Coordinates of C-alpha atoms and ligand atoms in Angstrom, one line a residue:
Chain A
M1 CA 19.8 8.8 18.1
S2 CA 18.9 5.4 19.2
S3 CA 19.4 4.5 22.9
L4 CA 20.5 1.0 22.0
L5 CA 23.9 1.0 20.4
M6 CA 25.2 -1.7 18.2
D7 CA 28.8 -2.6 18.9
F8 CA 30.2 -1.5 15.6
E9 CA 28.8 2.1 16.0
K10 CA 30.3 2.7 19.5
P11 CA 33.4 4.5 18.1
L12 CA 31.0 7.0 16.5
A13 CA 28.9 7.4 19.6
E14 CA 32.1 8.0 21.6
L15 CA 33.2 10.7 19.2
E16 CA 29.8 12.3 19.2
A17 CA 29.8 12.3 23.0
K18 CA 33.1 14.1 23.0
I19 CA 31.8 16.7 20.6
N20 CA 28.9 17.4 23.0
E21 CA 31.2 17.6 25.9
L22 CA 33.4 20.1 24.1
K23 CA 30.3 22.2 23.2
N24 CA 29.1 22.2 26.8
F25 CA 32.6 23.0 28.1
S26 CA 33.0 26.0 25.7
S27 CA 29.7 27.5 26.6
E28 CA 30.2 27.0 30.3
K29 CA 33.7 28.5 30.3
G30 CA 33.0 31.0 27.6
L31 CA 35.9 29.6 25.5
D32 CA 35.9 29.6 21.8
L33 CA 36.4 26.0 20.7
T34 CA 34.8 26.3 17.3
E35 CA 37.8 25.1 15.3
E36 CA 38.3 22.0 17.6
I37 CA 34.6 21.2 17.4
K38 CA 34.6 21.5 13.7
T39 CA 37.5 19.2 13.3
L40 CA 35.8 16.6 15.4
Q41 CA 32.6 17.0 13.5
T42 CA 34.3 16.4 10.2
R43 CA 35.9 13.4 11.6
A44 CA 32.5 12.1 12.9
E45 CA 31.0 12.6 9.4
H46 CA 33.8 10.5 7.9
L47 CA 33.4 7.9 10.5
K48 CA 29.7 7.7 10.0
K49 CA 30.1 7.1 6.3
E50 CA 32.9 4.6 6.9
I51 CA 30.8 2.6 9.4
Y52 CA 27.3 2.8 7.8
G53 CA 28.5 2.9 4.2
N54 CA 30.4 -0.4 4.5
L55 CA 28.1 -2.6 6.6
S56 CA 29.1 -6.2 6.7
P57 CA 26.3 -8.8 6.2
W58 CA 26.6 -9.6 9.9
Q59 CA 26.1 -6.0 10.9
R60 CA 23.0 -5.9 8.7
V61 CA 21.7 -8.9 10.6
I62 CA 22.2 -6.9 13.8
I63 CA 20.3 -4.0 12.3
A64 CA 17.6 -6.2 11.0
R65 CA 17.0 -7.6 14.5
H66 CA 17.4 -4.3 16.3
P67 CA 14.8 -4.1 19.0
E68 CA 13.9 -0.5 18.0
R69 CA 13.6 -1.4 14.3
P70 CA 10.2 -0.2 13.0
G71 CA 7.8 -3.1 12.4
T72 CA 4.6 -3.8 10.6
I73 CA 2.4 -1.8 13.1
D74 CA 4.7 1.2 12.7
Y75 CA 4.5 1.2 9.0
I76 CA 0.8 0.7 9.0
K77 CA 0.5 3.8 11.1
M78 CA 2.9 5.9 9.1
I79 CA 2.1 4.8 5.5
F80 CA -1.7 4.0 5.5
A81 CA -4.9 5.8 6.5
D82 CA -8.0 4.4 8.2
F83 CA -6.5 1.0 9.1
M84 CA -9.1 -1.3 10.6
E85 CA -7.6 -4.5 12.1
M86 CA -9.4 -7.8 11.4
H87 CA -9.0 -10.7 13.7
G88 CA -9.0 -14.5 13.7
D89 CA -8.7 -17.4 11.3
R90 CA -12.4 -18.6 11.7
Y91 CA -11.1 -22.0 12.8
F92 CA -9.1 -21.8 16.0
G93 CA -8.2 -18.3 17.2
D94 CA -6.6 -15.0 16.7
D95 CA -2.8 -15.2 16.3
R96 CA -1.4 -11.9 17.3
S97 CA 1.9 -12.6 15.7
V98 CA 0.2 -11.7 12.5
V99 CA -1.6 -8.4 12.1
G100 CA -4.0 -7.8 9.2
G101 CA -6.8 -5.6 8.1
I102 CA -8.1 -3.1 5.6
A103 CA -6.7 0.4 5.1
R104 CA -6.4 3.2 2.5
F105 CA -3.2 3.8 0.6
H106 CA -3.4 7.1 -1.3
G107 CA -7.2 6.7 -1.2
Q108 CA -7.1 3.2 -2.6
P109 CA -8.5 0.5 -0.2
V110 CA -5.9 -2.2 0.3
T111 CA -5.5 -5.3 2.5
V112 CA -2.4 -5.0 4.7
I113 CA -0.9 -8.1 6.5
G114 CA 2.3 -8.4 8.4
H115 CA 4.2 -10.1 11.2
A116 CA 4.2 -8.2 14.4
K117 CA 6.9 -8.5 17.0
G118 CA 6.5 -6.8 20.4
K119 CA 8.1 -3.6 21.6
D120 CA 8.7 -5.0 25.0
T121 CA 8.7 -8.4 26.7
K122 CA 5.0 -8.4 27.5
E123 CA 4.0 -7.6 24.0
N124 CA 6.6 -10.0 22.6
L125 CA 5.0 -12.8 24.6
A126 CA 1.6 -11.8 23.4
R127 CA 2.8 -11.7 19.8
N128 CA 5.0 -14.8 20.2
F129 CA 8.0 -12.7 18.9
G130 CA 6.4 -12.5 15.5
M131 CA 6.4 -16.2 14.9
A132 CA 3.1 -17.4 13.5
H133 CA 1.2 -20.5 14.5
P134 CA -0.9 -22.1 11.8
E135 CA -3.9 -19.9 12.7
G136 CA -1.7 -16.8 12.0
N137 CA -1.0 -18.1 8.5
R138 CA -4.7 -19.0 8.1
K139 CA -5.8 -15.6 9.2
A140 CA -3.4 -14.1 6.6
L141 CA -4.9 -16.4 3.9
R142 CA -8.5 -15.5 4.9
L143 CA -7.7 -11.8 4.6
M144 CA -6.1 -12.3 1.2
E145 CA -9.1 -14.2 -0.1
Q146 CA -11.3 -11.4 1.3
A147 CA -9.1 -8.9 -0.6
E148 CA -9.5 -10.9 -3.8
K149 CA -13.3 -11.0 -3.4
F150 CA -13.4 -7.2 -3.2
G151 CA -10.6 -6.5 -5.7
R152 CA -8.3 -5.0 -3.1
P153 CA -4.5 -5.2 -3.7
V154 CA -2.6 -7.0 -1.0
I155 CA 0.5 -5.5 0.7
T156 CA 2.4 -7.8 3.1
F157 CA 5.2 -7.0 5.6
V158 CA 7.5 -9.9 6.4
D159 CA 9.3 -9.7 9.8
T160 CA 9.7 -13.1 11.4
K161 CA 12.4 -15.5 12.5
G162 CA 10.1 -18.2 11.1
A163 CA 6.9 -20.0 11.5
Y164 CA 6.5 -21.2 15.1
C165 CA 7.9 -24.6 15.9
G166 CA 6.0 -26.1 18.8
I167 CA 3.6 -28.8 19.8
G168 CA 0.4 -26.9 19.2
A169 CA 1.7 -25.7 15.8
E170 CA 2.3 -29.3 14.7
E171 CA -1.1 -30.4 16.1
R172 CA -2.8 -27.8 14.1
G173 CA -0.9 -28.4 10.9
Q174 CA 1.8 -25.7 10.5
A175 CA 3.0 -27.3 7.3
W176 CA -0.5 -27.6 5.9
A177 CA -1.2 -24.0 6.6
I178 CA 2.0 -22.8 4.9
S179 CA 1.5 -24.9 1.8
A180 CA -2.1 -23.7 1.5
N181 CA -0.8 -20.1 1.5
L182 CA 1.9 -20.7 -1.0
T183 CA -0.6 -22.4 -3.4
R184 CA -3.5 -20.0 -3.0
M185 CA -1.3 -16.9 -3.2
S186 CA 0.1 -18.1 -6.5
T187 CA -3.3 -17.6 -8.1
L188 CA -4.7 -14.7 -6.0
R189 CA -6.5 -12.5 -8.6
V190 CA -5.3 -9.1 -7.2
P191 CA -1.8 -7.5 -7.2
V192 CA 0.3 -8.7 -4.3
I193 CA 3.3 -6.7 -3.0
A194 CA 5.5 -8.3 -0.3
V195 CA 8.1 -6.3 1.6
I196 CA 10.8 -8.0 3.8
I197 CA 11.1 -5.3 6.4
G198 CA 13.3 -7.0 9.0
E199 CA 13.8 -10.7 9.4
G200 CA 12.6 -13.0 6.6
G201 CA 12.9 -16.4 8.1
S202 CA 12.1 -19.6 6.3
G203 CA 8.6 -20.9 5.4
G204 CA 7.1 -18.5 7.9
A205 CA 8.3 -15.6 5.8
L206 CA 7.5 -17.2 2.5
A207 CA 3.9 -17.9 3.7
I208 CA 3.0 -14.3 3.1
A209 CA 5.6 -13.4 0.5
V210 CA 4.4 -15.0 -2.8
G211 CA 3.9 -11.8 -4.6
D212 CA 4.2 -9.9 -7.9
H213 CA 6.8 -7.4 -6.6
I214 CA 9.1 -8.5 -3.8
M215 CA 10.9 -5.7 -2.0
M216 CA 13.4 -5.8 0.7
L217 CA 14.6 -3.0 3.0
E218 CA 18.3 -2.4 2.6
N219 CA 19.2 -4.0 5.9
A220 CA 16.6 -6.7 6.0
I221 CA 17.6 -10.4 5.8
Y222 CA 15.8 -13.3 4.1
S223 CA 17.0 -16.9 4.5
V224 CA 15.9 -20.5 4.5
I225 CA 17.0 -20.9 8.2
S226 CA 18.6 -18.7 10.8
P227 CA 22.4 -18.3 10.5
E228 CA 22.7 -19.7 14.0
S229 CA 20.9 -23.0 13.0
F230 CA 22.8 -23.1 9.7
A231 CA 26.1 -23.0 11.5
S232 CA 25.0 -25.7 14.0
I233 CA 23.6 -28.0 11.3
L234 CA 26.2 -27.8 8.6
W235 CA 29.3 -27.1 10.7
K236 CA 28.2 -28.4 14.1
D237 CA 29.5 -25.1 15.4
P238 CA 27.1 -22.4 16.5
G239 CA 30.0 -20.1 16.9
R240 CA 30.4 -19.7 13.2
T241 CA 27.2 -17.7 12.8
Q242 CA 29.0 -14.8 11.1
D243 CA 30.5 -17.2 8.5
A244 CA 27.0 -18.6 8.0
V245 CA 25.6 -15.1 7.3
E246 CA 28.2 -14.7 4.5
A247 CA 27.8 -18.2 3.1
M248 CA 24.0 -18.1 3.0
K249 CA 23.8 -14.9 1.0
M250 CA 20.9 -13.4 3.0
T251 CA 21.3 -9.6 2.5
A252 CA 19.1 -7.6 0.2
A253 CA 22.0 -7.1 -2.3
D254 CA 22.6 -10.9 -2.4
L255 CA 19.0 -11.7 -3.0
K256 CA 18.6 -9.1 -5.7
E257 CA 21.6 -10.7 -7.4
L258 CA 20.1 -14.2 -7.0
G259 CA 16.9 -12.9 -8.6
V260 CA 14.8 -13.7 -5.5
I261 CA 13.7 -10.1 -4.9
D262 CA 12.8 -7.3 -7.3
E263 CA 13.7 -4.1 -5.4
I264 CA 16.0 -2.9 -2.6
V265 CA 14.5 -0.1 -0.6
P266 CA 17.2 2.2 0.8
E267 CA 17.3 2.9 4.5
P268 CA 18.3 6.1 6.4
L269 CA 22.0 6.1 7.3
G270 CA 22.6 3.6 10.1
G271 CA 19.3 1.7 9.6
A272 CA 15.5 2.2 9.7
H273 CA 15.4 2.7 13.4
K274 CA 17.6 5.8 13.2
N275 CA 14.8 7.6 11.4
P276 CA 11.5 5.7 11.2
E277 CA 9.6 8.5 9.6
E278 CA 12.1 8.9 6.9
M279 CA 12.1 5.1 6.4
A280 CA 8.3 5.2 6.1
R281 CA 8.4 8.0 3.6
I282 CA 10.9 6.1 1.4
L283 CA 9.0 2.9 1.6
G284 CA 5.7 4.6 0.9
K285 CA 7.1 6.0 -2.3
S286 CA 8.4 2.6 -3.4
L287 CA 5.0 1.0 -2.6
E288 CA 3.1 3.7 -4.5
K289 CA 5.3 3.2 -7.6
A290 CA 5.0 -0.6 -7.5
L291 CA 1.3 -0.6 -7.0
S292 CA 0.5 1.9 -9.7
A293 CA 2.6 -0.1 -12.1
L294 CA 0.7 -3.3 -11.2
K295 CA -2.7 -1.6 -11.4
K296 CA -2.0 -0.8 -15.1
E297 CA -1.4 -4.5 -15.9
P298 CA -4.3 -6.9 -16.7
I299 CA -4.7 -9.5 -14.0
E300 CA -4.0 -12.4 -16.4
S301 CA -0.6 -11.1 -17.2
I302 CA 0.1 -10.4 -13.5
L303 CA -0.7 -14.0 -12.7
E304 CA 1.4 -15.3 -15.5
N305 CA 4.4 -13.2 -14.4
R306 CA 3.9 -14.3 -10.8
Y307 CA 4.0 -17.9 -11.8
K308 CA 7.1 -17.4 -14.0
K309 CA 8.9 -15.4 -11.2
F310 CA 8.9 -18.4 -8.9
R311 CA 8.9 -21.0 -11.6
G312 CA 12.2 -19.7 -12.8
I313 CA 14.1 -19.9 -9.5
G314 CA 16.7 -22.7 -9.3
Q315 CA 20.1 -23.6 -10.6
F316 CA 20.8 -27.0 -12.2
V317 CA 22.7 -28.5 -15.0
S318 CA 21.8 -31.3 -17.5
G319 CA 24.8 -33.5 -16.6
Chain B
M1 CA 38.5 -35.3 -6.7
L2 CA 41.6 -36.5 -4.9
K3 CA 40.0 -35.7 -1.6
D4 CA 37.1 -38.1 -2.3
L5 CA 39.5 -41.0 -2.6
F6 CA 40.5 -40.7 1.0
R7 CA 37.1 -39.9 2.3
K8 CA 35.4 -42.9 3.8
P9 CA 31.6 -43.1 3.3
K10 CA 30.0 -41.9 6.5
Y11 CA 28.3 -45.0 7.7
V12 CA 27.7 -45.2 11.4
T13 CA 25.5 -48.2 11.3
V14 CA 25.1 -49.8 8.0
H15 CA 21.5 -50.4 7.4
A16 CA 20.8 -52.9 4.6
D17 CA 18.6 -50.4 2.9
T18 CA 21.4 -47.8 2.5
V19 CA 23.4 -50.2 0.5
K20 CA 22.6 -51.3 -3.0
K21 CA 21.8 -55.0 -3.6
D22 CA 24.8 -55.6 -5.7
I23 CA 27.2 -54.7 -2.9
P24 CA 27.9 -57.8 -0.8
E25 CA 26.5 -57.4 2.7
G26 CA 25.3 -59.3 5.7
L27 CA 22.3 -61.6 5.5
L28 CA 20.8 -60.3 8.7
Q29 CA 19.3 -57.0 9.8
K30 CA 18.3 -56.0 13.3
C31 CA 14.9 -54.2 13.8
P32 CA 15.6 -50.9 15.5
V33 CA 12.1 -51.1 17.3
C34 CA 11.7 -54.6 18.5
S35 CA 15.4 -55.7 18.1
E36 CA 14.3 -58.9 16.3
I37 CA 17.1 -60.2 14.0
L38 CA 15.6 -60.5 10.6
F39 CA 16.7 -62.2 7.4
I40 CA 17.2 -59.7 4.6
K41 CA 15.5 -62.1 2.2
D42 CA 12.4 -62.1 4.4
L43 CA 12.5 -58.3 4.5
D44 CA 12.4 -58.3 0.7
K45 CA 9.2 -60.2 0.8
T46 CA 7.5 -57.7 3.1
L47 CA 8.8 -54.7 1.3
K48 CA 11.1 -54.0 4.2
A49 CA 8.6 -54.2 7.0
C50 CA 9.7 -56.0 10.2
T51 CA 8.1 -59.4 10.2
K52 CA 7.6 -59.2 14.0
C53 CA 6.5 -55.7 14.8
G54 CA 5.8 -54.2 11.4
Y55 CA 8.4 -51.4 11.6
H56 CA 8.9 -50.0 8.1
F57 CA 12.6 -49.6 7.2
R58 CA 13.4 -46.7 5.0
M59 CA 13.3 -47.5 1.3
G60 CA 15.4 -46.2 -1.6
A61 CA 13.7 -44.5 -4.5
R62 CA 14.4 -47.2 -7.1
E63 CA 13.2 -50.0 -4.9
R64 CA 10.1 -48.0 -4.1
I65 CA 9.2 -47.5 -7.7
N66 CA 9.6 -51.2 -8.4
S67 CA 7.3 -52.0 -5.5
V68 CA 4.5 -49.8 -6.8
V69 CA 4.4 -49.6 -10.6
D70 CA 3.6 -52.3 -13.2
E71 CA 6.8 -54.2 -14.2
G72 CA 8.7 -52.5 -17.0
S73 CA 6.3 -49.6 -17.3
F74 CA 8.4 -46.9 -15.7
V75 CA 9.9 -44.3 -18.0
E76 CA 12.1 -41.9 -16.2
L77 CA 11.9 -38.2 -16.9
D78 CA 14.6 -35.5 -16.5
A79 CA 17.1 -38.1 -15.4
V80 CA 20.0 -35.9 -16.4
L81 CA 19.2 -33.0 -14.1
E82 CA 22.0 -32.4 -11.6
S83 CA 22.5 -29.8 -8.9
G84 CA 24.3 -26.5 -9.5
N85 CA 25.9 -24.5 -6.7
P86 CA 23.8 -21.4 -6.6
L87 CA 25.5 -19.9 -3.5
G88 CA 28.9 -21.1 -4.5
F89 CA 28.9 -23.0 -1.2
G90 CA 32.1 -24.6 0.1
D91 CA 32.1 -28.3 -0.4
Y92 CA 28.6 -28.7 -1.8
P93 CA 29.7 -30.1 -5.2
E94 CA 31.8 -32.8 -3.4
K95 CA 28.8 -33.5 -1.1
I96 CA 26.6 -34.1 -4.1
A97 CA 29.3 -36.2 -5.8
E98 CA 29.6 -38.4 -2.7
A99 CA 25.8 -38.8 -2.4
Q100 CA 25.6 -39.7 -6.1
K101 CA 28.4 -42.3 -5.7
I102 CA 26.7 -44.0 -2.7
S103 CA 23.2 -43.9 -3.9
K104 CA 23.7 -44.3 -7.7
L105 CA 21.1 -41.5 -8.1
K106 CA 21.6 -38.1 -9.5
E107 CA 19.4 -36.4 -7.0
A108 CA 17.0 -36.9 -4.2
V109 CA 13.9 -37.5 -6.4
I110 CA 13.2 -39.7 -9.4
T111 CA 10.3 -38.8 -11.6
G112 CA 8.7 -40.4 -14.5
E113 CA 5.6 -41.9 -16.1
A114 CA 4.4 -45.4 -15.3
A115 CA 1.4 -47.6 -15.2
I116 CA -0.2 -48.8 -12.0
N117 CA -2.4 -51.8 -12.8
G118 CA -2.8 -50.3 -16.2
N119 CA -3.6 -46.8 -15.0
Q120 CA -1.1 -44.4 -16.6
V121 CA 0.3 -41.9 -14.0
V122 CA 3.0 -39.4 -13.5
I123 CA 5.0 -40.5 -10.5
G124 CA 7.7 -38.9 -8.3
V125 CA 9.6 -40.8 -5.6
M126 CA 12.0 -39.2 -3.2
D127 CA 15.0 -41.0 -1.8
P128 CA 15.5 -40.5 2.0
F129 CA 19.2 -41.4 1.7
F130 CA 20.3 -38.8 -0.8
I131 CA 21.4 -35.9 1.5
M132 CA 18.5 -36.9 3.6
G133 CA 16.0 -36.3 0.8
S134 CA 16.6 -32.6 1.1
M135 CA 14.9 -30.3 -1.5
G136 CA 17.2 -28.1 -3.6
S137 CA 16.8 -26.7 -7.1
V138 CA 16.8 -30.1 -8.7
V139 CA 14.1 -31.6 -6.5
G140 CA 12.0 -28.5 -7.0
E141 CA 12.5 -28.5 -10.7
K142 CA 11.9 -32.2 -11.2
V143 CA 8.7 -32.1 -9.1
T144 CA 7.5 -29.0 -10.9
R145 CA 8.2 -30.6 -14.3
A146 CA 6.3 -33.7 -13.2
I147 CA 3.3 -31.6 -12.2
E148 CA 3.4 -29.8 -15.5
R149 CA 3.6 -33.1 -17.4
A150 CA 0.6 -34.4 -15.5
I151 CA -1.3 -31.2 -16.5
E152 CA -0.1 -31.4 -20.1
K153 CA -1.0 -35.1 -20.5
R154 CA -4.0 -34.9 -18.2
L155 CA -2.7 -37.8 -16.0
P156 CA -3.0 -38.4 -12.2
L157 CA 0.0 -37.5 -10.2
I158 CA 1.4 -39.6 -7.4
I159 CA 4.4 -38.5 -5.2
F160 CA 6.1 -40.5 -2.5
T161 CA 7.7 -38.0 -0.1
A162 CA 10.8 -38.6 2.1
S163 CA 12.7 -35.5 3.1
G164 CA 14.6 -33.9 6.0
G165 CA 13.6 -30.5 4.6
A166 CA 15.4 -27.8 2.7
R167 CA 18.8 -28.4 1.1
M168 CA 20.7 -26.0 3.3
Q169 CA 23.6 -25.6 0.9
E170 CA 21.3 -23.9 -1.6
G171 CA 20.0 -21.4 1.0
I172 CA 17.2 -19.2 -0.1
I173 CA 17.0 -20.9 -3.5
S174 CA 15.9 -24.1 -1.7
L175 CA 13.2 -22.1 0.1
M176 CA 11.9 -20.8 -3.2
Q177 CA 11.3 -24.3 -4.4
M178 CA 8.3 -24.5 -2.0
A179 CA 6.6 -21.6 -3.8
K180 CA 7.6 -23.0 -7.2
T181 CA 6.1 -26.5 -6.6
C182 CA 2.9 -25.0 -5.0
G183 CA 2.4 -22.6 -7.9
A184 CA 2.5 -25.6 -10.3
L185 CA 0.1 -27.5 -8.0
A186 CA -2.4 -24.7 -8.1
R187 CA -2.6 -25.2 -11.8
L188 CA -2.9 -28.9 -11.5
H189 CA -5.8 -28.6 -9.1
K190 CA -7.4 -26.0 -11.4
A191 CA -7.1 -28.5 -14.2
G192 CA -9.2 -31.0 -12.1
L193 CA -6.5 -33.6 -12.0
L194 CA -6.0 -36.2 -9.2
Y195 CA -3.0 -35.7 -7.0
I196 CA -2.1 -38.3 -4.3
T197 CA 0.8 -38.1 -2.0
V198 CA 2.3 -41.0 0.1
L199 CA 4.2 -39.6 3.1
T200 CA 7.0 -41.9 4.2
D201 CA 9.6 -41.6 6.9
P202 CA 10.7 -38.9 7.3
T203 CA 8.7 -36.1 5.7
T204 CA 9.5 -32.8 7.3
G205 CA 10.3 -29.2 6.7
G206 CA 9.9 -27.5 3.3
V207 CA 8.6 -30.6 1.6
T208 CA 5.8 -31.1 4.1
A209 CA 5.1 -27.4 3.9
S210 CA 4.8 -27.5 0.1
F211 CA 3.9 -30.3 -2.3
A212 CA 3.6 -33.1 0.3
S213 CA 0.6 -31.5 2.0
M214 CA -1.2 -30.1 -1.1
A215 CA -2.7 -33.3 -2.4
D216 CA -6.3 -34.4 -2.8
I217 CA -5.6 -37.6 -1.0
I218 CA -2.8 -38.0 1.5
L219 CA -1.6 -41.5 2.5
A220 CA 1.0 -42.2 5.1
E221 CA 3.1 -45.2 5.9
P222 CA 2.7 -46.5 9.5
G223 CA 5.0 -44.9 12.1
A224 CA 6.6 -42.4 9.7
L225 CA 7.9 -39.1 11.2
I226 CA 5.8 -36.3 9.6
G227 CA 5.9 -32.7 10.5
F228 CA 7.0 -29.2 9.9
A229 CA 9.8 -28.8 12.4
G230 CA 12.0 -31.6 13.5
P231 CA 11.3 -33.1 17.0
R232 CA 14.7 -31.8 18.4
V233 CA 13.9 -28.3 17.2
I234 CA 10.6 -28.4 19.0
E235 CA 12.0 -29.9 22.1
Q236 CA 14.5 -27.0 22.3
A237 CA 11.9 -24.4 21.6
M238 CA 9.4 -25.7 24.1
K239 CA 11.9 -26.9 26.7
Q240 CA 9.8 -30.0 27.3
K241 CA 9.7 -33.7 26.3
L242 CA 7.4 -34.4 23.4
P243 CA 4.4 -36.6 23.9
E244 CA 4.6 -40.3 22.9
G245 CA 3.8 -40.8 19.2
F246 CA 4.1 -37.1 18.4
Q247 CA 4.5 -36.3 14.7
T248 CA 3.8 -39.9 13.6
S249 CA 1.5 -40.8 10.8
E250 CA -1.0 -42.0 13.4
F251 CA -0.8 -38.7 15.2
L252 CA -1.5 -36.8 11.9
L253 CA -4.4 -39.1 11.1
E254 CA -5.9 -38.4 14.5
H255 CA -5.4 -34.6 14.0
G256 CA -7.0 -34.7 10.6
F257 CA -4.1 -34.1 8.3
V258 CA -3.8 -37.4 6.4
D259 CA -6.6 -39.5 5.0
M260 CA -5.3 -43.0 5.6
V261 CA -2.4 -44.8 7.2
V262 CA -1.5 -47.6 4.9
P263 CA 1.0 -50.4 5.4
R264 CA 3.6 -50.6 2.7
T265 CA 2.4 -53.9 1.4
Q266 CA -1.0 -52.4 0.7
I267 CA 0.0 -49.2 -0.9
R268 CA -0.1 -50.4 -4.4
D269 CA -3.6 -51.9 -4.0
T270 CA -4.8 -48.7 -2.3
L271 CA -3.5 -46.6 -5.2
V272 CA -5.1 -48.9 -7.7
K273 CA -8.5 -48.5 -6.0
L274 CA -8.2 -44.8 -5.8
L275 CA -7.1 -44.5 -9.4
D276 CA -10.0 -46.6 -10.5
L277 CA -12.4 -44.5 -8.5
H278 CA -11.2 -41.5 -10.3
T279 CA -11.1 -42.8 -13.9
T280 CA -14.4 -44.7 -14.2
G281 CA -17.9 -43.7 -13.7
G282 CA -17.5 -40.0 -13.1
T283 CA -19.9 -37.5 -14.5
D284 CA -18.7 -34.7 -16.7
N285 CA -21.5 -32.4 -16.1
V286 CA -21.4 -32.0 -12.3
Ligands
ZN401 ZN1 10.5 -55.1 14.6

């Protein structure tokens, strides 16, 4: 059980604490409380399903941002073998908000790239909270082109609030870095699988998410802007964040319905952080299935389908 | 809708360039930079640049097209495309209707074919006044169709950008227009066709981070705000004042992201020269 509780799961935690208390009490005093404990346990099971089975979009945002939610580095460790990290964009520096390298996936060499947040304040500062500067996006592109050269499939993990908005980022062409990625990824001659694992924020997310198969973890979110900013900009009311989450349609189920993603990867009850190993196992299975399907397809048809996938997104009328 | 009848257009200050010519208006306009009081008829002669300090007023899409292409040569494409409401978002349809009424445009970009000094081109021009030139499905679709038309007819493509970024009301669908336009541009570049963008005030957000910055040659109007994030967002993120001239065309020129800063009155001539350089005297067997 996670140490950091989310508000909406507190009733469950209280109930579970009570069960433990009863258990301790019965063993200490030698009293038989089996029936009482059983009743409470049944109630806890119901409550668990009630809470986690009906997560609101806002609750999913909380889970997606949970500080203990597994990130790119965790999945690399749990899903891939022999990962070797590569550094730098060859122009300016090594942006640690993006992690990338070569690894084996069921024996097959692949290039893995993803946003990396920190596990604590110090690491978060070093990784800029997973928000890439232009050099992070350029490192990602360099590694993708390297993958193309050697015929390695590319797997990306998206987990960012967005590309970094700062003076240095503008001076070094954040917009130019992002558009270069979008353009180049659309013709990359190897299969590309993108997984939104936590937060998929704006152009920073899309900059490594132009792929053939777009997956999203059940509680991940993907949006054009943060719900906080959305509420501020459109309603001039940052307090309406939860309304913004609903209106923006940013959950995996919403995006599947809108045709923006291809697959929802189920999470362990209560979110990926409740059982990271189980999450990695489920995700690994989905990746394996998606990759083996893509490997059977000729690259020309993969590229045509990739083009059509993004070409077809939009809603308009001939008025 | 009834509601619209009671809703006043949201003008705070009425800039002459937000109002169509056929609407009666004042004869004078104050320059926001040097405070000079200018005659509207003089501004028309300078393509809306301040006669004293050179400040470039924002320009609507129709007027822009007229200032660039050969007279009578413009043939509009996909003029009928209008926005849907992909997220079913609150008052979005009303917002569009209002923008259409004020601007007399269907959406934030006009695309078409035209001649520039006899050079046939595909051209797209964004309008900074239509919901701040934001990019939703229609902007993405029209730009993509313009790119595809340039490929099909093997014509140069010229796009004038002006955008506050993504069309918020279309959420993730507006974000995806970035990938859509860039995918089409990859094909255009592969086909060996010339693509020129002219960045005008303001060019920010998803438009800068997609088709605006993916051109062979990037021109910018003097003093235009150009960037990924808006200045206020950056100030908040960095908790510091931004340096003077940050995110202007001149700043981008200095940092290597645009090729030339060109005053509005010279843009047509510059385009003509560039088009000529790409249509005559090339070798096919390079
Ligand atoms: Zn002036």
